[in-house]
Coordinates of C-alpha atoms and ligand atoms in Angstrom, one line a residue:
X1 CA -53.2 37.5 -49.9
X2 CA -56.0 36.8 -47.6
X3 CA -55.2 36.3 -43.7
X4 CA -53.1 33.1 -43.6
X5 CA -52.4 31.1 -41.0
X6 CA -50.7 27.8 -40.4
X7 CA -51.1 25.0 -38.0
X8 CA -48.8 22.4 -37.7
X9 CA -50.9 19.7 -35.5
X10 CA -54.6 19.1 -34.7
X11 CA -54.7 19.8 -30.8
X12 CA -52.4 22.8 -31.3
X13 CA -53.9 25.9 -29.4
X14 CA -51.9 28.4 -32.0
X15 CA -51.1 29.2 -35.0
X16 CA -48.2 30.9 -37.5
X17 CA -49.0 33.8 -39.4
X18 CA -47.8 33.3 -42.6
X19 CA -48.5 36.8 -44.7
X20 CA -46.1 38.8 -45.4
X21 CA -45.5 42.2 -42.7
X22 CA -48.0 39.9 -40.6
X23 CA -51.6 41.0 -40.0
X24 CA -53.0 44.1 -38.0
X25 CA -55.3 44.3 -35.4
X26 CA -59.1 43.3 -36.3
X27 CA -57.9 41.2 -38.9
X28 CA -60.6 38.1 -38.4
X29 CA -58.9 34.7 -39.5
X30 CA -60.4 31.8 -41.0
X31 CA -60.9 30.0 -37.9
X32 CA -63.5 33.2 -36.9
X33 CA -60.3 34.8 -34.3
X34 CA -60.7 38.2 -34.4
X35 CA -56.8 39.6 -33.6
X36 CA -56.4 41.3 -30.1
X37 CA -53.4 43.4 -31.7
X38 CA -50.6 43.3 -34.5
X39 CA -49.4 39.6 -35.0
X40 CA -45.9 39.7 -37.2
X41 CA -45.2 37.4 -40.0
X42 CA -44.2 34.2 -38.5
X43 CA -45.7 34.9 -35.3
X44 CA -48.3 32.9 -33.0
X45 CA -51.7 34.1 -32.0
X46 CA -54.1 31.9 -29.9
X47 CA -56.4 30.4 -31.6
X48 CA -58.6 29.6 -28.2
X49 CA -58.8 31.1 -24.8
X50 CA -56.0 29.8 -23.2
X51 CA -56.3 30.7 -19.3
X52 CA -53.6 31.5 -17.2
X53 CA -50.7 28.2 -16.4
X54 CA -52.3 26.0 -19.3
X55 CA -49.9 24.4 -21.9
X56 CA -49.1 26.9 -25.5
X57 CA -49.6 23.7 -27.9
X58 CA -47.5 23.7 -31.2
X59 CA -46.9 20.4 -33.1
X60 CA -48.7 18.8 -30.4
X61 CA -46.6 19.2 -27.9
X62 CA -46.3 22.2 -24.9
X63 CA -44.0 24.2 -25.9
X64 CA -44.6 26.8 -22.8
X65 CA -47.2 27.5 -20.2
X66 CA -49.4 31.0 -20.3
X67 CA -47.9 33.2 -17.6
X68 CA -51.2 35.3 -18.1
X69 CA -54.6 34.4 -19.7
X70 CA -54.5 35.2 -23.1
X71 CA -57.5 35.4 -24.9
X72 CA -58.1 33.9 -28.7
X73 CA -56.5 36.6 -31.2
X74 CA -53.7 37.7 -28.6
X75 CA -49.8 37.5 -30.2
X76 CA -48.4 34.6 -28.4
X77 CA -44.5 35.7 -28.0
X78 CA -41.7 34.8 -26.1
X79 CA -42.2 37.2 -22.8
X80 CA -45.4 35.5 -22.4
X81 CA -44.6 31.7 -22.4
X82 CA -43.1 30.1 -19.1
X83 CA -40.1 27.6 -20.4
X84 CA -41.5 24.2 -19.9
X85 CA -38.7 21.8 -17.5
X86 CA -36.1 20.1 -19.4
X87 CA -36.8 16.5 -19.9
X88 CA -34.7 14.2 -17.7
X89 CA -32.9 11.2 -19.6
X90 CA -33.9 8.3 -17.2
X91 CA -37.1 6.7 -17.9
X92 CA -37.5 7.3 -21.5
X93 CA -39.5 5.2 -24.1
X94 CA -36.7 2.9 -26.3
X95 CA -38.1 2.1 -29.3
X96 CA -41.7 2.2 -29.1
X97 CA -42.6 4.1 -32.1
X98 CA -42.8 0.7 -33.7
X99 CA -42.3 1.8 -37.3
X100 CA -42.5 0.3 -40.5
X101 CA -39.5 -0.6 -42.3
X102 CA -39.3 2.3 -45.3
X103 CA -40.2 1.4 -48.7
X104 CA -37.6 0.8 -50.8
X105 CA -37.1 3.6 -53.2
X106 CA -35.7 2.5 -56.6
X107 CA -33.7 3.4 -60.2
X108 CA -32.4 6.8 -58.7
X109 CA -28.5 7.4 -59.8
X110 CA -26.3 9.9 -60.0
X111 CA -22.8 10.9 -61.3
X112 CA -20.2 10.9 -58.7
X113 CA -16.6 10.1 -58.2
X114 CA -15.7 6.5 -57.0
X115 CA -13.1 6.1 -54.2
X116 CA -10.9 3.3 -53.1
X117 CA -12.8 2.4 -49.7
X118 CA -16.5 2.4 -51.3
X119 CA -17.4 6.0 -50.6
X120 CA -18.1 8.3 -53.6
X121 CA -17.3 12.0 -54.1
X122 CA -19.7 14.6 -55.8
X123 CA -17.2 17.0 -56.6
X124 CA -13.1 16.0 -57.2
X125 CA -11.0 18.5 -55.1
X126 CA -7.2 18.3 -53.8
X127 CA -7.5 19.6 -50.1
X128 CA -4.2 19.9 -48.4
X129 CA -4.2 19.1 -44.8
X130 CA -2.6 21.4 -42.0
X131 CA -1.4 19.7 -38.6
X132 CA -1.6 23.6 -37.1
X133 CA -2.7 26.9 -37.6
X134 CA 0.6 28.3 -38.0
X135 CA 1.3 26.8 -41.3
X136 CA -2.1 28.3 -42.8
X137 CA -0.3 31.5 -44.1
X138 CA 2.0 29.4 -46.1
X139 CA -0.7 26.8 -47.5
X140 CA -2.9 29.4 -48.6
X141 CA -0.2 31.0 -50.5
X142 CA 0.8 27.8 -51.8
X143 CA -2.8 26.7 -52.8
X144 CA -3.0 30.0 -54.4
X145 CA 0.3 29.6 -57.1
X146 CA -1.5 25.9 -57.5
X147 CA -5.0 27.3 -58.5
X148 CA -2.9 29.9 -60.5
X149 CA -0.6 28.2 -62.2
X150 CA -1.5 24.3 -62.4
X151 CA -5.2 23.8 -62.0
X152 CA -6.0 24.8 -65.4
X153 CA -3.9 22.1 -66.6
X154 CA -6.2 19.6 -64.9
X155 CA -9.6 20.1 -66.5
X156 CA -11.1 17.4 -64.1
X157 CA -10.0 18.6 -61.2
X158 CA -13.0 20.9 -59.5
X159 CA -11.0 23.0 -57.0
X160 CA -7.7 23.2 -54.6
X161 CA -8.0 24.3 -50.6
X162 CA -6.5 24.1 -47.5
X163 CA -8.1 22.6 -44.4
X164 CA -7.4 25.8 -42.4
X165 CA -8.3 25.2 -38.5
X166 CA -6.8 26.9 -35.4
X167 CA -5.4 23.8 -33.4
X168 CA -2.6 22.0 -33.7
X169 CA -0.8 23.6 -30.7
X170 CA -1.6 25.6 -27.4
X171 CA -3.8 22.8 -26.5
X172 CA -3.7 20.2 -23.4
X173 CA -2.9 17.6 -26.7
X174 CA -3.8 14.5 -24.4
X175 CA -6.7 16.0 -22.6
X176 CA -9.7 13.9 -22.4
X177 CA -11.6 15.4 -25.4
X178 CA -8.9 15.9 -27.1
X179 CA -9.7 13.2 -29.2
X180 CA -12.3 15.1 -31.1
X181 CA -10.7 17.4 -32.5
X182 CA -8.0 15.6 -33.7
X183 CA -10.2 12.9 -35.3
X184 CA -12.7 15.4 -37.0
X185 CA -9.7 16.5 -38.3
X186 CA -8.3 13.6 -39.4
X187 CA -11.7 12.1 -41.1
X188 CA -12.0 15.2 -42.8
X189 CA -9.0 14.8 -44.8
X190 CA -10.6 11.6 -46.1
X191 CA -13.6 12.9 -46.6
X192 CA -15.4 11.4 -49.6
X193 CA -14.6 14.6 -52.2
X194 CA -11.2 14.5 -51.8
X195 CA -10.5 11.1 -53.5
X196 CA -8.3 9.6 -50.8
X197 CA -5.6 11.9 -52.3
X198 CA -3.9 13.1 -48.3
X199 CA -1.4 16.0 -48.8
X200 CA -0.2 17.0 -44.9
X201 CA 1.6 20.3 -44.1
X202 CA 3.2 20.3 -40.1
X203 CA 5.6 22.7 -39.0
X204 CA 7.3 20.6 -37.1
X205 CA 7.3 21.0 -33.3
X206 CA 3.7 21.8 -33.1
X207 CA 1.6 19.3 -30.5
X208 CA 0.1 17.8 -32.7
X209 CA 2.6 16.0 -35.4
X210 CA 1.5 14.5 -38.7
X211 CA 2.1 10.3 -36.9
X212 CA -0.4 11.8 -33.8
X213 CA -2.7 13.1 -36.5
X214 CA -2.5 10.4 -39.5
X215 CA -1.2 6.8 -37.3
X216 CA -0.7 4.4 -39.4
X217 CA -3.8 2.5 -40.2
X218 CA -5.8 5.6 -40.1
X219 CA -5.5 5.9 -44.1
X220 CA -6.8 2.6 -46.2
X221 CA -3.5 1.0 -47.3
X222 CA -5.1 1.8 -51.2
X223 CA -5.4 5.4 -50.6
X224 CA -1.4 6.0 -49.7
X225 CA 0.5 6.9 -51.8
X226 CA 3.6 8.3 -50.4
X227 CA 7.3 7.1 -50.8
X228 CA 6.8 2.9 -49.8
X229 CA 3.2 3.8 -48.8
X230 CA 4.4 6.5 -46.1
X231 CA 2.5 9.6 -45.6
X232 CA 3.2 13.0 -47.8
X233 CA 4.4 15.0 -45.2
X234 CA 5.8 18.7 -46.2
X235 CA 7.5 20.1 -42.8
X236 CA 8.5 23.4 -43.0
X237 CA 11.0 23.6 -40.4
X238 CA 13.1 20.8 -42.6
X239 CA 16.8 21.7 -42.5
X240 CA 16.2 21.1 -46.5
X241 CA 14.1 24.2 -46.6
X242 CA 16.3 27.6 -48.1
X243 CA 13.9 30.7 -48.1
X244 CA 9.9 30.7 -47.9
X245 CA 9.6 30.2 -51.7
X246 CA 11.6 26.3 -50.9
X247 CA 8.7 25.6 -49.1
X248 CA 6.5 26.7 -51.2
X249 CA 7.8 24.4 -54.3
X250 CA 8.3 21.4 -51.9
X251 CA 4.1 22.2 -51.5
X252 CA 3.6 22.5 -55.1
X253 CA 5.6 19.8 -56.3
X254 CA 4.5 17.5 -53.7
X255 CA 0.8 18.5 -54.9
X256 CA 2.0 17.4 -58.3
X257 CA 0.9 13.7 -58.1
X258 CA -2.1 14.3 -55.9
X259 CA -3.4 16.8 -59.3
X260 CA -2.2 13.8 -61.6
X261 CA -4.6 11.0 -59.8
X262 CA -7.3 13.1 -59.3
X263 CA -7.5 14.6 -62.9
X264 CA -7.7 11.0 -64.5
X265 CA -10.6 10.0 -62.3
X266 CA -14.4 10.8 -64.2
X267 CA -18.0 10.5 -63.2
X268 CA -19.5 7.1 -63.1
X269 CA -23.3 6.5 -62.8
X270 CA -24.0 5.2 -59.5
X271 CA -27.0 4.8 -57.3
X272 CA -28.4 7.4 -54.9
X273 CA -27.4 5.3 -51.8
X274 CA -23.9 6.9 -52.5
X275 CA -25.4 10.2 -51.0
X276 CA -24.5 10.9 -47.6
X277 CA -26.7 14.4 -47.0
X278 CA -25.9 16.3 -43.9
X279 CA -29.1 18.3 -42.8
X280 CA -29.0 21.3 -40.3
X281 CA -30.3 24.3 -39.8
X282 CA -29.5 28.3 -39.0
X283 CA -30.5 31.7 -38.9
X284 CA -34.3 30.3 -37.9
X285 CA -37.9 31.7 -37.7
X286 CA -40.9 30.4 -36.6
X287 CA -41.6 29.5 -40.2
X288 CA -38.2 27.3 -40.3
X289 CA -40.1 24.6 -38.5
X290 CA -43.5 25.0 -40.7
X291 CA -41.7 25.2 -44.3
X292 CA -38.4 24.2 -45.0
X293 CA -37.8 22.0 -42.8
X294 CA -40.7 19.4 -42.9
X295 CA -40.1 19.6 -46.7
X296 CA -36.3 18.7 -45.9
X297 CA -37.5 15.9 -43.7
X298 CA -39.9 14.8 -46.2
X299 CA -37.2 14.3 -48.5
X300 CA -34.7 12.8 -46.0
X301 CA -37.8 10.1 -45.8
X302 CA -37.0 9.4 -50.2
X303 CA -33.4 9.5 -49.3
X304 CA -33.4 6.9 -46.5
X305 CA -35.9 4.7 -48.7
X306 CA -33.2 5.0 -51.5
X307 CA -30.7 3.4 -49.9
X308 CA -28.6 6.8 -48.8
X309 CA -27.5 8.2 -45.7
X310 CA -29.0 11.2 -43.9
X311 CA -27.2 13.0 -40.6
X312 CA -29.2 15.1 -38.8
X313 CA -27.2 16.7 -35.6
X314 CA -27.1 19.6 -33.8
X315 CA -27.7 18.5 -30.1
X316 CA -29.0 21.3 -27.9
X317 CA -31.9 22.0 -31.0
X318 CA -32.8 18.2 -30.7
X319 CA -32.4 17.5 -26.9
X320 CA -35.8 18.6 -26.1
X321 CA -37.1 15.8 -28.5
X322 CA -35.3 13.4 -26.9
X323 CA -38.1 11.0 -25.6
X324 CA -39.6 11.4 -29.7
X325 CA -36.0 10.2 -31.0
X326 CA -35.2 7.3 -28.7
X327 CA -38.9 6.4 -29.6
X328 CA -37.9 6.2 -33.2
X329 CA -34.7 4.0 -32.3
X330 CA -34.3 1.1 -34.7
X331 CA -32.8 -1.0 -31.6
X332 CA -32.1 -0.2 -28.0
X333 CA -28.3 0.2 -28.6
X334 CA -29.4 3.0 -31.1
X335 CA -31.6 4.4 -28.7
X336 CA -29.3 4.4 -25.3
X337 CA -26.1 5.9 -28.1
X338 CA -28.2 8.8 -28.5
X339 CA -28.9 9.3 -24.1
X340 CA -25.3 8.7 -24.2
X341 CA -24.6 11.7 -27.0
X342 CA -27.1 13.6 -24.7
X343 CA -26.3 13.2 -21.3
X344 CA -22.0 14.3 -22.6
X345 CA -23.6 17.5 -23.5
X346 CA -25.6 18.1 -20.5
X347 CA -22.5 17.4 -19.0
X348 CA -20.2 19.9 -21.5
X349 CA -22.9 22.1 -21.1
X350 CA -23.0 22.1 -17.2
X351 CA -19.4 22.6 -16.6
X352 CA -19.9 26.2 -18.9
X353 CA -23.1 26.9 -16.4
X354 CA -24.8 27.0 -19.0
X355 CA -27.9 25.4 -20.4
X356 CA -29.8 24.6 -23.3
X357 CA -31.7 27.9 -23.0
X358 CA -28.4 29.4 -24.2
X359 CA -29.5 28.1 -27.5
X360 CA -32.1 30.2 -28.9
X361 CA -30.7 33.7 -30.1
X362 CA -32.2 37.2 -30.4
X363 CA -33.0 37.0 -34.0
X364 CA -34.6 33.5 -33.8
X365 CA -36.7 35.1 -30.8
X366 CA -38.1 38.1 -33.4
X367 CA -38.2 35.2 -36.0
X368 CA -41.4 33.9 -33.8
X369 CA -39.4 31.3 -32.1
X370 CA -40.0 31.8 -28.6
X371 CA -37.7 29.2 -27.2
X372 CA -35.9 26.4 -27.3
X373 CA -38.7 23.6 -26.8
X374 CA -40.4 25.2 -30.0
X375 CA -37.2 25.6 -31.7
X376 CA -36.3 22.2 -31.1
X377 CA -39.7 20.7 -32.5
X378 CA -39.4 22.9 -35.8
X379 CA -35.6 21.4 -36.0
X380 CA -36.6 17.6 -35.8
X381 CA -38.9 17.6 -38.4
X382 CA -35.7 17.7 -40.9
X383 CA -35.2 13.6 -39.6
X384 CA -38.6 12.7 -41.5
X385 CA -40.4 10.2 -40.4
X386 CA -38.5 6.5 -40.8
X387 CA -36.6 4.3 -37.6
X388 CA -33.1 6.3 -36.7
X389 CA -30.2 3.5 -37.1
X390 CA -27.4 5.2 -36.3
X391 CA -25.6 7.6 -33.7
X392 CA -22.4 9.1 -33.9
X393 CA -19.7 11.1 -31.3
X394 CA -18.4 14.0 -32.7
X395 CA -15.4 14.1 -35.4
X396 CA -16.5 9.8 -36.0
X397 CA -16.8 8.6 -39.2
X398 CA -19.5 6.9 -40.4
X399 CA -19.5 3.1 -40.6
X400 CA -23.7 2.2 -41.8
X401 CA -26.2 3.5 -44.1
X402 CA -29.4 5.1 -43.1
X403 CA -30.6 7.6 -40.4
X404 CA -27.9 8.5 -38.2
X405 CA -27.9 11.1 -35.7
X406 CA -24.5 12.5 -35.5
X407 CA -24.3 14.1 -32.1
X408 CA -23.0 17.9 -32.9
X409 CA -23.3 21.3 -31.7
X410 CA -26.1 23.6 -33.0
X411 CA -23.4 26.1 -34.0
X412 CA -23.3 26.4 -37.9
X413 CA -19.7 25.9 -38.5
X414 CA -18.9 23.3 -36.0
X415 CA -22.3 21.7 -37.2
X416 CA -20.4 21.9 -40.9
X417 CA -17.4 20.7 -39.8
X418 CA -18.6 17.9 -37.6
X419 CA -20.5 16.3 -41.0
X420 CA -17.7 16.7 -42.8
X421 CA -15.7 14.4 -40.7
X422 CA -18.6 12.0 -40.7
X423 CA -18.3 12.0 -44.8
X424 CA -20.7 13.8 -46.0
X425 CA -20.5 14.4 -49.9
X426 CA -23.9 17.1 -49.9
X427 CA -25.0 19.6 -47.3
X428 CA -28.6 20.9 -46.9
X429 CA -29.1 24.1 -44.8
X430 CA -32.5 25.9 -44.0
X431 CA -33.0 29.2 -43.1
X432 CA -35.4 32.2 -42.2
X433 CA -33.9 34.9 -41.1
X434 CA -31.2 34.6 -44.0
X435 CA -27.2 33.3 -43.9
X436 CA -24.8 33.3 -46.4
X437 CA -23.4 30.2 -45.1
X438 CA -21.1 27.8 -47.4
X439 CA -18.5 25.2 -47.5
X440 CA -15.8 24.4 -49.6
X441 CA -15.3 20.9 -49.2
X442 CA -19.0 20.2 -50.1
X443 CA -21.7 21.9 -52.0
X444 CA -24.5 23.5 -49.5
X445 CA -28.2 23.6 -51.1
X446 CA -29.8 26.4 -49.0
X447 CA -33.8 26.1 -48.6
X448 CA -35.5 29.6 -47.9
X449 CA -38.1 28.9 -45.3
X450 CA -40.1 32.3 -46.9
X451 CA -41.3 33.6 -50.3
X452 CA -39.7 37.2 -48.9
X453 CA -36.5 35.8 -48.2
X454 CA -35.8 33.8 -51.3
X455 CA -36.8 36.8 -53.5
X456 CA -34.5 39.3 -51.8
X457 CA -31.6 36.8 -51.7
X458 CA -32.7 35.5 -54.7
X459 CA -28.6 34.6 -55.4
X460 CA -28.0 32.7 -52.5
X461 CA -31.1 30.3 -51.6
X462 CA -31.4 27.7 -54.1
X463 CA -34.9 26.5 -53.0
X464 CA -37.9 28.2 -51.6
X465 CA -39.8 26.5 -49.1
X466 CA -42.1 29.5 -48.8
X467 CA -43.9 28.3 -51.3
X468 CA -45.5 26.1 -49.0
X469 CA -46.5 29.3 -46.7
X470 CA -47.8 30.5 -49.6
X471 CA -50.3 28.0 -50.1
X472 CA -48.9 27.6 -53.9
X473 CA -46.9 24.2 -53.2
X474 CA -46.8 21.5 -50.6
X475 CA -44.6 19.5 -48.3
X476 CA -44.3 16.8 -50.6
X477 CA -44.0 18.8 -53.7
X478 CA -41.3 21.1 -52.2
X479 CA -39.5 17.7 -50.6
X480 CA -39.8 15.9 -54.2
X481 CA -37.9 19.4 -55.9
X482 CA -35.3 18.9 -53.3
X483 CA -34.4 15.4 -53.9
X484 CA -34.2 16.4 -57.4
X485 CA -32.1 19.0 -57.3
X486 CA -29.4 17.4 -54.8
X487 CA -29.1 14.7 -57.4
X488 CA -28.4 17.5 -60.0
X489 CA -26.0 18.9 -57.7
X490 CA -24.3 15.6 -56.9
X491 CA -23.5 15.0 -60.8
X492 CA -21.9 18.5 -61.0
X493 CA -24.8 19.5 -63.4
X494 CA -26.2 22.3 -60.9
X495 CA -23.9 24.4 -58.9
X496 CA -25.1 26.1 -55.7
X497 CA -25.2 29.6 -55.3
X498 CA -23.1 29.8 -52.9
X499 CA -20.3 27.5 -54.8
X500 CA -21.1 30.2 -57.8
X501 CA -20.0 33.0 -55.7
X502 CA -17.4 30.7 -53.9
X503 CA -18.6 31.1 -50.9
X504 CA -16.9 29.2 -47.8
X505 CA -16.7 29.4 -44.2
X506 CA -13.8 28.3 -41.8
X507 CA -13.2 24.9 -40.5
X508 CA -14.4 25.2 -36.7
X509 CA -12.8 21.7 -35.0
X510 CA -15.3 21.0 -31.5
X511 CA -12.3 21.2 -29.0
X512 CA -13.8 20.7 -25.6
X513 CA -10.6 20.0 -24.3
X514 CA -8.6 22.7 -22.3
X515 CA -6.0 25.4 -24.2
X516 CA -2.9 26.0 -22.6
Ligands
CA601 CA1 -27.1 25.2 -37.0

């Protein structure tokens, strides 16, 4: 391939290099820059002479400040960018971006699973809920004897699993904070893809008890289904308990109705507003923000015009952005939700002495990403274009359509876990560097951000952005394949890869609260 670069705005002062194994020294680009050095793949080079203090533009925006002059053709890393200053959260623009409403997108459907409250599943899976870690031994055993020896009596059923976490107990239970755990926890269980089916395990003197965790009201009175509407509690320190294979048959023959509900449910068409698409990123390179993820955002821009719901999260990769997002706000509320989601983590973040520059890691930094104001710019562009209607606090559910940020650390899991809670029913991840990363409540479509990548893990991404590196597809076309594919996915006619290798990560519940 000829030298190829990539520019992702009109004033910027840099570009990516996109070949693969990056270009030597000498190599003279299109815009006539004759390289100073080596640039690697994914890598900036100035495009100009940029002298000595003046702004590194990428996207439009500074994203550092020369600490020496560097002329045109000179590999623009990290050890030669000043950080520019985080952006204070007074004084910032509330809704000014004055969008248009979205065009309405029409006569997309997919096949998914109905539920009682209005939500719909994409895939139809009994998870069994644990109040505490301690029990997790004894529900993956049980889970196991169900997949073994019951599931393939229920054809319709798509899986079995435990919602393995480590709290419960050893925690200040009543801490402020506390409250996120315990309600990520408890929106998981009625995530969308579990059919309001609620199985709990306790032990039964943990902190947290199956009342603190499920009060009543917490479950919509159609999805109990207990003994007089109560919820299906197994406690394994019961007095009725004889042995660890008691408890395990209480388990599997309390699972026993759950299996019976869930296999007579079947796909019904409905419309792509049912999707609720969680969208984050890991494992990034400079091409992350230049690829994949503008061709996510384009299609988070069909998915909002459709009708569905898109969260895009992961706080300390958007809080550089801040004065773009509040700018996008569909209404001050929206916009002063989101300084509020902000300012708690500048707070959380500040009692750890620590600071957003904690973010970027040493893989991202040989990616191409030089910091966090450039990592933070690539990450945005996965929220498209369109007004941002909703914020939520971590572990909430989600009560409006649209684009909502949910307010979530960057951390993959926690990211994962956070969604989950909020109801997603589809996950989308991007990567560069490569992660295996999956879930087992909800299928995860990976987009490669390079051609390289996706051929070597040609198993485990399901979409190759790099295409668009390559010069062989564009935004739009990749953003189009995606939107296609999710509904595929959604229907249960595509698997992911990583639900063909059943691949799945832990539950990681946001606990900012103290343990004792
Ligand atoms: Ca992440």
């Amino acid at each position: 391939m000829p030298p190829h670069t990539i520019v992702m705005h009109a004033s910027d002062n840099v570009a990516i290099v996109a070949n693969d194994g990056g270009l030597p020294a000498g190599t003279v680009l299109a815009q006539g820059v004759v390289l100073q050095g080596p640039v690697p793949q994914g890598h900036k080079v100035a495009l100009t002479d940029i002298a000595a203090q003046a702004p590194v533009l990428r996207y439009g925006v500074p994203i550092g400040y020369a600490l020496q002059t560097l002329p045109a053709g000179t590999w623009v890393h990290e050890r030669l960018l000043q950080l520019p200053a985080a952006r204070g959260l007074d004084a910032l623009p509330l809704c000014t971006a004055k969008l248009p409403a979205p065009a309405p997108l029409q006569g997309y459907t997919f096949e998914g699973y109905k539920n009682p409250d209005g939500s719909v599943g994409t895939r139809n899976i009994l998870a069994i809920t644990t109040t505490v870690q301690c029990v997790a031994g004894v529900v993956e055993f049980a889970v196991e004897k169900i997949k073994r020896e019951l599931l393939p009596q229920y054809a319709h059923v798509d899986d079995v699993i435990g919602l393995e976490h480590s709290y419960g107990c050893g925690v200040a239970i009543d801490a402020p904070g506390a409250e996120i755990p315990i309600r990520t926890l408890r929106n998981i269980s009625l995530n969308p893809n579990f059919g309001g089916e609620v199985l709990v395990v306790s032990l039964g003197c943990e902190k947290l008890p199956p009342a603190k965790l499920m009060p009543a009201g917490s479950i919509p009175i159609t999805q109990l289904q207990g003994p007089e509407g109560a919820l299906d509690v197994v406690c394994l320190q019961d007095e009725g308990h004889d042995g660890f294979m008691s408890m395990i048959d209480h388990i599997v023959q309390s699972a026993l109705p759950h299996l019976e509900r869930l296999n007579a449910r079947r796909r019904q068409t409905v419309p792509a507003s049912a999707l609720v698409v969680g969208v984050q990123c890991g494992g990034s390179d400079a091409f992350s923000g230049a690829t994949a993820n503008p061709a996510v955002g384009f299609c988070t821009d069909l998915l909002v015009r459709a009708g569905a719901t898109v969260m895009f999260s992961e706080t300390t990769e958007v809080r550089d952005g801040i004065a773009q997002l509040t700018a996008r706000a569909s209404t001050p509320e929206v916009a002063q939700a989101m300084i509020r989601e902000m300012q708690w983590y500048d707070d959380y973040l500040g009692r750890g002495q620590s600071d957003r520059s904690a973010n970027t890691t040493p893989g991202n930094k040989q990616g191409g990403l030089s910091n966090i104001v450039e990592k933070a710019m690539g990450s945005i562009v996965k929220s498209g274009t369109l007004p941002i209607t909703g914020v939520l606090a971590p572990g909430e559910k989600l009560q409006h359509k649209g684009l909502v940020y949910a307010a979530t650390p960057a951390s993959d899991f926690i990211c994962g876990t956070l969604q989950l809670a909020a109801g997603m029913n589809l996950h989308v991840f991007t990567t560069g560097r490569g992660t295996p990363y999956g879930l087992a409540e909800v299928p995860v479509i990976k987009v490669a951000t390079r051609t390289a990548l996706a051929k070597r893990w040609h198993d485990l991404m399901d979409i190759n952005a790099g295409t668009i590196a390559d010069g062989q597809k564009s935004i739009e076309d990749v953003g189009w394949e995606l939107f296609h594919f999710l509904l595929e996915v959604a229907s249960g006619r595509k698997k992911t890869w990583a639900e063909h290798w059943k691949l799945k990560n832990a539950l990681v519940l946001f606990n900012p609260a103290p343990v004792t």
